[in-house]
Short mmCIF file of C-alpha atoms and ligand atoms in Angstrom, two decimals:
data_model
loop_
_atom_site.label_atom_id
_atom_site.label_comp_id
_atom_site.label_asym_id
_atom_site.label_seq_id
_atom_site.Cartn_x
_atom_site.Cartn_y
_atom_site.Cartn_z
CA MET A 1 45.76 60.49 -27.79
CA THR A 2 42.26 60.56 -29.17
CA GLU A 3 40.06 57.52 -29.58
CA ASN A 4 41.05 56.91 -33.21
CA GLU A 5 44.80 57.54 -32.90
CA ALA A 6 46.84 54.41 -32.77
CA PRO A 7 50.14 54.03 -30.93
CA THR A 8 53.12 53.86 -33.34
CA LYS A 9 55.86 53.26 -30.81
CA PRO A 10 56.70 49.91 -29.11
CA ALA A 11 56.20 49.91 -25.28
CA GLY A 12 59.50 48.13 -24.86
CA PRO A 13 61.93 45.71 -26.50
CA PRO A 14 60.25 42.70 -28.19
CA GLN A 15 60.25 39.57 -26.07
CA ASP A 16 60.02 36.02 -27.31
CA LEU A 17 57.57 33.33 -26.22
CA LYS A 18 58.83 31.81 -22.95
CA ASP A 19 55.78 29.90 -21.72
CA MET A 20 53.84 27.54 -24.02
CA ASN A 21 50.69 28.19 -21.96
CA VAL A 22 50.62 31.80 -23.07
CA LEU A 23 50.46 30.51 -26.66
CA VAL A 24 47.81 27.88 -25.85
CA SER A 25 45.42 30.53 -24.47
CA LEU A 26 46.14 33.05 -27.25
CA CYS A 27 45.49 30.31 -29.87
CA LYS A 28 42.14 29.46 -28.23
CA GLN A 29 41.08 33.08 -27.82
CA ARG A 30 41.85 33.98 -31.41
CA GLY A 31 40.57 30.82 -33.08
CA PHE A 32 43.77 29.03 -34.03
CA VAL A 33 43.55 25.94 -31.94
CA PHE A 34 40.91 24.67 -29.53
CA PRO A 35 41.06 21.67 -27.09
CA SER A 36 39.18 18.81 -28.72
CA SER A 37 35.71 17.91 -27.36
CA GLU A 38 36.03 20.75 -24.98
CA VAL A 39 32.39 20.77 -23.90
CA TYR A 40 33.00 17.26 -22.49
CA GLY A 41 36.04 18.37 -20.63
CA GLY A 42 38.47 17.69 -23.55
CA ILE A 43 40.43 14.60 -24.46
CA ASN A 44 44.09 14.33 -23.49
CA ALA A 45 46.44 15.79 -26.18
CA CYS A 46 43.84 16.10 -28.98
CA TRP A 47 43.37 19.54 -30.57
CA ASP A 48 41.05 21.07 -33.17
CA TYR A 49 42.13 23.72 -35.59
CA GLY A 50 39.82 26.75 -35.62
CA PRO A 51 39.12 29.21 -38.47
CA LEU A 52 42.50 30.84 -38.34
CA GLY A 53 44.50 27.70 -37.46
CA ILE A 54 43.19 25.90 -40.47
CA GLU A 55 44.24 28.78 -42.75
CA LEU A 56 47.69 28.84 -41.25
CA LYS A 57 47.90 25.05 -41.58
CA ARG A 58 46.86 25.15 -45.22
CA ASN A 59 49.48 27.78 -45.91
CA VAL A 60 52.19 25.56 -44.34
CA LYS A 61 51.08 22.59 -46.32
CA GLU A 62 50.83 24.62 -49.52
CA ARG A 63 54.34 25.91 -49.11
CA TRP A 64 55.65 22.39 -48.41
CA TRP A 65 53.71 20.93 -51.36
CA ARG A 66 54.95 23.62 -53.76
CA ALA A 67 58.53 23.19 -52.53
CA MET A 68 58.20 19.50 -53.42
CA CYS A 69 55.78 19.09 -56.27
CA ASP A 70 56.86 22.07 -58.33
CA ARG A 71 59.99 20.06 -58.96
CA ASP A 72 59.95 17.92 -62.11
CA ASP A 73 61.38 14.96 -60.19
CA ILE A 74 58.73 14.71 -57.51
CA GLU A 75 55.21 13.31 -57.82
CA GLY A 76 52.35 13.56 -55.28
CA LEU A 77 50.36 10.79 -53.67
CA ASP A 78 47.45 10.36 -51.26
CA ALA A 79 47.41 6.81 -49.98
CA ALA A 80 44.72 5.38 -47.69
CA ILE A 81 45.20 5.47 -43.86
CA LEU A 82 44.11 1.85 -43.52
CA MET A 83 46.55 -0.48 -45.19
CA HIS A 84 46.97 -4.27 -45.53
CA PRO A 85 48.20 -5.52 -42.05
CA ARG A 86 51.20 -7.30 -43.62
CA VAL A 87 52.52 -3.81 -44.50
CA TRP A 88 53.23 -3.20 -40.83
CA GLU A 89 54.83 -6.61 -40.33
CA ALA A 90 57.18 -5.90 -43.29
CA SER A 91 57.94 -2.39 -42.07
CA GLY A 92 58.91 -3.70 -38.65
CA HIS A 93 56.22 -1.75 -36.78
CA VAL A 94 54.34 -4.79 -35.41
CA ALA A 95 57.48 -6.17 -33.81
CA GLY A 96 59.47 -3.03 -33.15
CA PHE A 97 57.43 0.19 -33.04
CA VAL A 98 57.62 0.26 -29.36
CA ASP A 99 58.58 2.76 -26.68
CA PRO A 100 59.96 1.57 -23.25
CA LEU A 101 57.40 2.54 -20.74
CA VAL A 102 58.38 3.23 -17.10
CA ASP A 103 55.93 4.04 -14.24
CA CYS A 104 56.55 5.68 -10.88
CA LYS A 105 54.85 3.62 -8.17
CA GLU A 106 54.95 6.63 -5.85
CA CYS A 107 53.59 9.55 -7.84
CA LYS A 108 52.04 7.49 -10.72
CA SER A 109 53.83 9.54 -13.33
CA ARG A 110 54.59 7.80 -16.67
CA PHE A 111 57.72 8.18 -18.71
CA ARG A 112 59.50 7.02 -21.79
CA ALA A 113 62.63 5.33 -20.47
CA ASP A 114 64.65 6.65 -23.42
CA LYS A 115 63.75 10.23 -22.45
CA ILE A 116 64.79 9.95 -18.78
CA ASP A 117 68.20 11.18 -17.72
CA PRO A 118 70.22 7.89 -17.89
CA GLU A 119 71.83 8.61 -14.48
CA LYS A 120 68.40 8.88 -12.84
CA LEU A 121 67.23 5.72 -14.68
CA LYS A 122 70.24 3.77 -13.50
CA ALA A 123 69.86 5.05 -9.94
CA ASN A 124 66.11 4.33 -10.11
CA VAL A 125 65.10 7.85 -9.08
CA CYS A 126 61.76 9.22 -10.27
CA PRO A 127 62.35 12.46 -12.38
CA ASN A 128 59.09 13.84 -11.07
CA CYS A 129 58.91 13.20 -7.33
CA GLY A 130 62.50 12.25 -6.77
CA LYS A 131 61.63 9.03 -4.88
CA LYS A 132 64.35 6.40 -5.01
CA GLY A 133 63.45 2.82 -6.01
CA ALA A 134 59.97 3.82 -7.26
CA LEU A 135 60.43 3.28 -10.95
CA THR A 136 59.18 0.03 -12.56
CA GLU A 137 61.27 -1.91 -15.01
CA PRO A 138 60.87 -0.58 -18.59
CA ARG A 139 58.05 -2.42 -20.44
CA ASN A 140 57.70 -2.30 -24.18
CA PHE A 141 54.54 -0.64 -25.42
CA ASN A 142 53.49 -0.74 -29.09
CA LEU A 143 52.43 2.69 -30.40
CA MET A 144 50.13 1.57 -33.11
CA PHE A 145 46.36 2.05 -32.80
CA LYS A 146 44.55 -1.14 -33.64
CA THR A 147 41.03 -1.51 -34.89
CA HIS A 148 38.92 -4.10 -36.68
CA MET A 149 37.80 -4.04 -40.33
CA GLY A 150 34.31 -5.41 -41.10
CA ALA A 151 31.75 -6.95 -38.83
CA LEU A 152 34.00 -9.61 -37.12
CA GLU A 153 36.25 -8.56 -34.32
CA ASP A 154 38.57 -11.57 -34.51
CA SER A 155 42.26 -11.39 -34.99
CA SER A 156 42.00 -11.87 -38.76
CA ALA A 157 40.16 -8.60 -38.99
CA ILE A 158 42.79 -6.41 -37.28
CA VAL A 159 43.95 -3.35 -39.06
CA TYR A 160 46.06 -0.44 -37.90
CA LEU A 161 45.76 3.27 -38.13
CA ARG A 162 48.99 4.17 -39.95
CA PRO A 163 51.70 5.42 -37.63
CA GLU A 164 53.49 7.12 -40.54
CA THR A 165 52.58 8.06 -44.11
CA ALA A 166 55.84 6.62 -45.59
CA GLN A 167 54.67 3.03 -46.05
CA GLY A 168 51.91 4.14 -48.44
CA ILE A 169 54.62 5.64 -50.62
CA TYR A 170 56.85 2.54 -50.55
CA VAL A 171 54.13 0.09 -51.58
CA ASN A 172 53.11 2.49 -54.40
CA PHE A 173 56.69 3.02 -55.62
CA LEU A 174 56.27 1.11 -58.91
CA ASN A 175 52.72 2.33 -59.53
CA VAL A 176 53.89 5.93 -59.35
CA GLN A 177 57.15 5.36 -61.22
CA GLN A 178 55.49 3.46 -64.11
CA SER A 179 52.41 5.71 -64.39
CA SER A 180 54.43 8.96 -64.34
CA ARG A 181 57.37 7.54 -66.29
CA GLN A 182 59.76 8.96 -63.82
CA LYS A 183 63.41 7.83 -63.90
CA ILE A 184 65.56 7.44 -60.87
CA PRO A 185 66.43 9.61 -59.03
CA PHE A 186 62.89 10.83 -58.26
CA GLY A 187 60.67 11.37 -55.25
CA ILE A 188 57.14 10.85 -54.01
CA ALA A 189 55.53 13.38 -51.70
CA GLN A 190 52.55 12.92 -49.44
CA ILE A 191 50.64 14.87 -46.76
CA GLY A 192 48.36 12.92 -44.40
CA LYS A 193 47.24 12.00 -40.95
CA ALA A 194 49.28 9.60 -38.83
CA PHE A 195 48.39 8.04 -35.42
CA ARG A 196 50.62 7.05 -32.58
CA ASN A 197 49.45 5.96 -29.12
CA GLU A 198 52.19 8.07 -27.53
CA ILE A 199 53.01 7.31 -23.90
CA THR A 200 53.82 10.91 -23.03
CA PRO A 201 51.93 13.18 -25.37
CA GLY A 202 51.78 16.92 -24.57
CA ASN A 203 53.31 20.28 -24.97
CA PHE A 204 50.34 21.57 -26.92
CA ILE A 205 50.45 20.34 -30.52
CA PHE A 206 54.16 19.28 -30.26
CA ARG A 207 53.32 15.66 -29.52
CA THR A 208 49.82 14.44 -30.14
CA ARG A 209 48.31 10.99 -30.83
CA GLU A 210 46.75 12.13 -34.10
CA PHE A 211 48.88 14.43 -36.32
CA GLU A 212 49.68 15.27 -39.87
CA GLN A 213 52.94 14.36 -41.60
CA MET A 214 54.51 15.82 -44.71
CA GLU A 215 56.80 13.15 -46.05
CA MET A 216 58.91 12.90 -49.21
CA GLN A 217 60.65 9.70 -50.08
CA TYR A 218 63.39 10.18 -52.70
CA PHE A 219 64.48 7.07 -54.63
CA VAL A 220 68.08 6.92 -55.72
CA LYS A 221 70.67 4.58 -57.18
CA PRO A 222 72.76 2.83 -54.51
CA GLY A 223 76.03 4.62 -54.21
CA THR A 224 74.53 8.04 -54.86
CA ASP A 225 72.55 7.95 -51.57
CA MET A 226 74.90 9.92 -49.33
CA GLU A 227 75.15 12.71 -52.04
CA TRP A 228 71.39 13.02 -52.13
CA PHE A 229 71.13 12.76 -48.36
CA GLU A 230 73.36 15.80 -48.01
CA LYS A 231 71.40 17.70 -50.71
CA TRP A 232 68.07 17.03 -48.98
CA LYS A 233 69.43 18.00 -45.60
CA ALA A 234 70.47 21.37 -47.01
CA MET A 235 67.17 21.85 -48.86
CA ARG A 236 64.99 21.00 -45.92
CA ILE A 237 66.66 23.40 -43.43
CA GLN A 238 66.47 26.10 -46.11
CA TRP A 239 62.70 25.49 -46.31
CA HIS A 240 62.37 26.36 -42.59
CA TYR A 241 64.55 29.54 -43.15
CA ASP A 242 62.29 30.50 -46.03
CA ASN A 243 59.23 30.18 -43.74
CA GLY A 244 60.88 32.94 -41.74
CA LEU A 245 62.19 30.87 -38.83
CA ARG A 246 65.28 32.47 -37.24
CA LYS A 247 68.50 30.74 -38.21
CA GLU A 248 69.82 30.74 -34.72
CA LYS A 249 66.79 28.77 -33.53
CA LEU A 250 67.40 25.82 -35.97
CA ARG A 251 70.17 23.26 -35.90
CA PHE A 252 71.04 19.75 -37.01
CA HIS A 253 71.27 16.83 -34.60
CA GLN A 254 72.99 13.73 -35.84
CA HIS A 255 71.70 10.31 -34.74
CA ALA A 256 74.73 8.38 -33.50
CA GLY A 257 75.19 4.86 -32.19
CA GLY A 258 72.10 3.56 -30.36
CA GLU A 259 69.91 6.40 -31.60
CA LEU A 260 70.28 5.30 -35.26
CA ALA A 261 67.29 3.16 -36.35
CA HIS A 262 68.14 -0.34 -37.54
CA TYR A 263 67.27 0.52 -41.16
CA ALA A 264 69.14 3.82 -41.36
CA LYS A 265 72.63 4.39 -42.67
CA ALA A 266 72.54 8.03 -41.70
CA ALA A 267 69.97 10.20 -39.88
CA PHE A 268 69.82 13.83 -38.89
CA ASP A 269 67.05 15.69 -37.10
CA ILE A 270 66.47 19.31 -37.88
CA GLU A 271 65.83 20.77 -34.36
CA TYR A 272 64.10 23.89 -33.34
CA GLU A 273 64.52 25.75 -29.99
CA PHE A 274 60.91 25.62 -28.73
CA PRO A 275 60.10 27.10 -25.30
CA ILE A 276 60.44 23.50 -24.04
CA GLY A 277 64.07 23.35 -25.32
CA TRP A 278 65.70 22.05 -28.49
CA SER A 279 63.47 19.37 -29.99
CA GLU A 280 62.98 17.51 -33.22
CA LEU A 281 61.18 19.28 -35.97
CA GLU A 282 61.99 17.17 -38.92
CA GLY A 283 63.93 13.98 -39.78
CA VAL A 284 66.15 13.38 -42.76
CA HIS A 285 67.07 9.81 -43.08
CA ASN A 286 69.07 7.55 -45.44
CA ARG A 287 66.95 4.41 -45.21
CA THR A 288 68.94 2.35 -47.66
CA ASP A 289 67.12 -0.46 -49.59
CA PHE A 290 65.56 -1.65 -46.32
CA ASP A 291 61.95 -0.65 -46.92
CA LEU A 292 61.60 -1.84 -50.56
CA GLY A 293 63.67 -4.94 -49.71
CA ARG A 294 61.31 -5.89 -46.94
CA HIS A 295 58.17 -5.24 -48.98
CA GLN A 296 59.61 -7.35 -51.73
CA GLU A 297 60.29 -10.14 -49.25
CA PHE A 298 56.89 -10.00 -47.54
CA SER A 299 54.77 -9.45 -50.63
CA GLY A 300 56.72 -11.75 -52.93
CA LYS A 301 56.53 -9.07 -55.58
CA ASN A 302 59.53 -7.78 -57.50
CA LEU A 303 60.05 -4.13 -56.57
CA GLN A 304 63.22 -3.56 -58.54
CA TYR A 305 63.69 -0.59 -60.79
CA PHE A 306 64.80 -1.20 -64.35
CA ASP A 307 67.28 1.37 -65.62
CA GLU A 308 66.69 1.18 -69.39
CA ALA A 309 69.74 3.19 -70.38
CA ALA A 310 72.17 1.16 -68.32
CA LYS A 311 70.17 -2.10 -68.76
CA GLU A 312 70.46 -2.81 -65.05
CA LYS A 313 68.00 -3.72 -62.27
CA TYR A 314 68.26 -2.77 -58.65
CA VAL A 315 66.31 -2.02 -55.55
CA PRO A 316 66.56 1.75 -55.08
CA TYR A 317 67.92 3.35 -51.85
CA ILE A 318 65.57 5.87 -50.18
CA VAL A 319 66.37 9.27 -48.69
CA GLU A 320 63.44 10.32 -46.58
CA THR A 321 62.46 13.78 -45.37
CA SER A 322 59.66 13.66 -42.77
CA VAL A 323 58.18 16.73 -40.96
CA GLY A 324 55.14 17.02 -38.80
CA CYS A 325 52.80 19.64 -40.15
CA ASP A 326 51.52 20.49 -36.71
CA ARG A 327 55.08 20.75 -35.41
CA ALA A 328 56.15 22.97 -38.26
CA LEU A 329 53.09 25.18 -37.55
CA LEU A 330 53.93 25.26 -33.87
CA ALA A 331 57.51 26.33 -34.67
CA VAL A 332 56.07 29.21 -36.84
CA LEU A 333 53.86 30.37 -33.97
CA CYS A 334 56.60 30.07 -31.34
CA ASP A 335 59.17 31.75 -33.53
CA SER A 336 56.98 34.64 -34.61
CA TYR A 337 55.41 35.45 -31.25
CA ARG A 338 56.36 38.84 -29.89
CA PHE A 339 55.39 40.85 -26.86
CA ASP A 340 56.67 44.34 -26.03
CA GLY A 341 55.15 44.68 -22.60
CA ASP A 342 51.84 45.95 -24.03
CA ARG A 343 51.41 44.74 -27.65
CA THR A 344 51.34 41.07 -28.73
CA TRP A 345 51.90 40.15 -32.35
CA PHE A 346 52.90 37.20 -34.57
CA GLN A 347 55.71 38.43 -36.75
CA MET A 348 55.15 35.65 -39.21
CA HIS A 349 55.99 35.54 -42.94
CA PRO A 350 53.00 37.06 -44.80
CA ALA A 351 52.83 34.00 -47.02
CA LEU A 352 51.78 32.05 -43.85
CA SER A 353 49.52 34.65 -42.26
CA PRO A 354 45.87 33.58 -42.26
CA TYR A 355 44.91 37.08 -43.55
CA LYS A 356 47.25 39.25 -45.60
CA VAL A 357 45.24 42.48 -45.24
CA ALA A 358 42.57 44.00 -42.97
CA VAL A 359 40.51 46.91 -44.14
CA PHE A 360 39.09 49.45 -41.59
CA PRO A 361 36.77 52.36 -42.10
CA LEU A 362 38.05 55.07 -39.67
CA MET A 363 34.33 55.81 -38.85
CA LYS A 364 31.10 54.26 -39.85
CA LYS A 365 29.76 57.60 -41.18
CA GLY A 366 30.69 59.82 -44.20
CA GLY A 367 30.59 56.97 -46.69
CA MET A 368 33.70 55.36 -45.09
CA SER A 369 31.90 52.08 -44.27
CA GLU A 370 30.69 51.63 -47.82
CA TYR A 371 34.06 52.60 -49.31
CA ALA A 372 35.81 50.13 -46.99
CA GLU A 373 33.39 47.36 -47.88
CA LYS A 374 33.90 47.90 -51.58
CA LEU A 375 37.73 47.96 -51.11
CA HIS A 376 37.53 44.74 -49.10
CA THR A 377 35.58 43.03 -51.85
CA ASP A 378 38.11 44.20 -54.45
CA LEU A 379 41.17 43.18 -52.38
CA LYS A 380 39.64 39.82 -51.75
CA LYS A 381 40.25 38.95 -55.39
CA HIS A 382 43.92 39.21 -54.75
CA PHE A 383 44.61 38.37 -51.09
CA ARG A 384 42.86 36.72 -48.17
CA CYS A 385 41.43 39.79 -46.59
CA THR A 386 39.24 40.76 -43.58
CA THR A 387 37.44 43.87 -42.39
CA ASP A 388 36.64 45.35 -38.97
CA ASP A 389 34.67 48.40 -37.94
CA ALA A 390 34.34 47.77 -34.17
CA GLY A 391 36.26 49.86 -31.63
CA SER A 392 39.09 52.40 -32.01
CA ILE A 393 41.63 52.01 -34.78
CA GLY A 394 44.22 51.21 -32.09
CA LYS A 395 42.14 48.25 -30.87
CA ARG A 396 41.53 47.03 -34.39
CA TYR A 397 45.24 47.07 -35.12
CA ARG A 398 45.88 45.06 -31.98
CA ARG A 399 43.38 42.39 -32.93
CA GLN A 400 45.07 42.03 -36.32
CA ASP A 401 48.55 41.97 -34.72
CA GLU A 402 47.44 39.13 -32.50
CA ILE A 403 46.51 36.98 -35.55
CA GLY A 404 49.61 37.94 -37.59
CA THR A 405 47.93 40.10 -40.30
CA PRO A 406 50.85 41.87 -41.89
CA PHE A 407 48.95 44.87 -43.42
CA CYS A 408 46.09 47.10 -42.29
CA VAL A 409 44.42 49.59 -44.62
CA THR A 410 42.46 52.51 -43.16
CA VAL A 411 39.77 54.33 -45.08
CA ASP A 412 39.44 57.92 -43.76
CA PHE A 413 38.09 61.32 -44.81
CA ASP A 414 40.93 61.79 -47.37
CA THR A 415 40.12 58.47 -48.94
CA ILE A 416 36.61 59.67 -49.83
CA GLU A 417 38.00 62.87 -51.36
CA LYS A 418 41.32 61.81 -52.83
CA HIS A 419 41.16 58.02 -53.08
CA THR A 420 44.23 57.45 -51.03
CA VAL A 421 44.67 55.24 -47.83
CA THR A 422 47.18 54.55 -45.09
CA LEU A 423 48.86 51.09 -45.15
CA ARG A 424 50.15 50.07 -41.70
CA HIS A 425 52.97 47.54 -41.29
CA ARG A 426 52.44 45.02 -38.48
CA ASP A 427 56.07 44.77 -37.35
CA THR A 428 57.16 48.41 -37.46
CA MET A 429 53.65 49.88 -36.73
CA GLU A 430 54.50 52.53 -39.27
CA THR A 431 52.71 53.46 -42.47
CA ILE A 432 54.26 52.35 -45.71
CA GLY A 433 54.85 54.92 -48.43
CA GLY A 434 52.89 57.84 -47.01
CA ARG A 435 49.40 57.81 -48.47
CA VAL A 436 48.88 55.03 -51.04
CA PRO A 437 46.62 55.69 -54.01
CA VAL A 438 43.85 53.06 -53.91
CA GLU A 439 44.52 52.05 -57.52
CA LYS A 440 48.16 51.20 -56.54
CA LEU A 441 47.23 49.29 -53.41
CA VAL A 442 47.31 45.74 -54.83
CA ASP A 443 50.74 46.33 -56.40
CA VAL A 444 52.20 47.89 -53.24
CA ILE A 445 50.99 44.97 -51.04
CA ARG A 446 52.13 42.31 -53.47
CA ASP A 447 55.50 43.98 -53.70
CA GLN A 448 55.77 43.99 -49.91
CA ILE A 449 54.91 40.27 -49.64
CA GLU A 450 57.26 39.22 -52.50
CA ASN A 451 60.19 41.20 -51.11
CA TRP A 452 59.56 40.24 -47.44
CA GLY A 453 62.70 39.92 -45.40
CA ARG A 454 64.91 41.10 -48.30
P1 LIG B 1 60.10 11.13 -31.31
O1 LIG B 1 61.43 10.43 -31.11
O2 LIG B 1 59.99 12.59 -30.80
O3 LIG B 1 58.85 10.36 -30.87
P2 LIG B 1 60.25 10.25 -34.02
O4 LIG B 1 61.73 10.31 -34.23
O5 LIG B 1 59.61 8.97 -33.72
O6 LIG B 1 59.87 11.30 -32.89
P3 LIG B 1 59.55 10.36 -36.77
O7 LIG B 1 58.97 9.00 -36.76
O8 LIG B 1 60.90 10.62 -37.37
O9 LIG B 1 59.56 10.96 -35.30
O10 LIG B 1 58.47 11.37 -37.39
C1 LIG B 1 58.73 12.30 -38.30
C2 LIG B 1 58.15 13.68 -37.84
O11 LIG B 1 56.75 13.56 -37.54
C3 LIG B 1 58.77 14.25 -36.58
O12 LIG B 1 60.03 14.97 -36.91
C4 LIG B 1 57.73 15.14 -36.09
O13 LIG B 1 57.77 16.42 -36.75
C5 LIG B 1 56.45 14.44 -36.48
N1 LIG B 1 55.91 13.70 -35.40
C6 LIG B 1 56.21 12.42 -34.92
N2 LIG B 1 55.52 12.06 -33.90
C7 LIG B 1 54.64 13.14 -33.63
C8 LIG B 1 53.60 13.29 -32.69
N3 LIG B 1 53.24 12.37 -31.77
N4 LIG B 1 52.91 14.48 -32.73
C9 LIG B 1 53.19 15.45 -33.64
N5 LIG B 1 54.17 15.30 -34.59
C10 LIG B 1 54.87 14.12 -34.61
#
């Protein structure tokens, strides 16, 4: 094989991601995710999104936002992170947003009691070092970050960093409904940061103390809540399928008995099989009239909805869908990672890929560089596009494979003469449609993206 010939055959069968550390180092190397404050040695479980990570994240958010706000019955909102402290009393977070904390006196490991195998907890055996009798009694630990507003640091100035975006939606329920003239049933969607002082953060961006949530609260007439709950369950798992996640890696987990939150009538998690095992990706909850009822009680304001047609007033029930943006992104990375013994690539849906196309001049001479540069400028008007002229074509393909770019265009001698290019597919490594006339390139790529997976 000469310098500029690229391999077109896989080295072996594609393997999935088995070890999260492999992803962590690839993400750092390629500019998806960096450890936060790395030059100071990092800060536990905080991560920064790099140039490619932020593009991927924007694509995840955009797809969620469009799935929600392109509907006529959903409005968007961006509420402040800092809210009146009474909000968190009404919501139950001040009294009840606690995790039971257990320490091992022997190895100093820290656990959430609800995540330890109940047998081990009962027998008082440390899940880490195996020492018997070393675990402390569970102590409740509030997960909300506290800070002070204004110059005084007394108790009257305490505010919290919101631990969920949902409360900003509830307290704005009537503002949104009245200003947008929505009728029930309708929803409010919001994307924003949330903060939880987690006891056991970790597993890369799976559980962090600062993260982004994409939440939609759907307000319905009592009595229609279970019907809407079922509809939203189906629509939400479909969204993950549409992002390209493999069906066999997704499942529902029903909250039963003690798992069911005090406010919930029904709750299902959508779980994904991460390399760390099946874990929650999204929650779909029937929250009843608990939230609006509590805010009505604590604020003294009437939060009832008036149904003009039926001339009746009621406090709506709420069906919530809540997904972590970082966790959805992690699922995309884990699900699309492939390694064939030689080549690594992210087989992600092109709509999520940071770049859709990369343009390469085969060589820097013969006018190929200039041609490729012009083609790159033209394609940029249609797709996020990059270019690369360093190293062999094979190496350049590999670099794009590792960041999930679905299509590579090569400008060669024939391009200069005949204005045709090769279009290489990331997953098959084969060229699409023989030589593609440059004037048809945008249409061919668009068609490939629109018909992806069909
Ligand atoms: P867990 O029991 O794992 O702590 P939870 O049930 O408290 O999670 P929810 O309050 O339902 O989680 O939050 C909704 C979604 O927000 C979760 O499904 C998850 O995707 C995301 N999320 C929650 N906590 C974190 C976190 N610490 N880091 C990243 N994402 C999170």
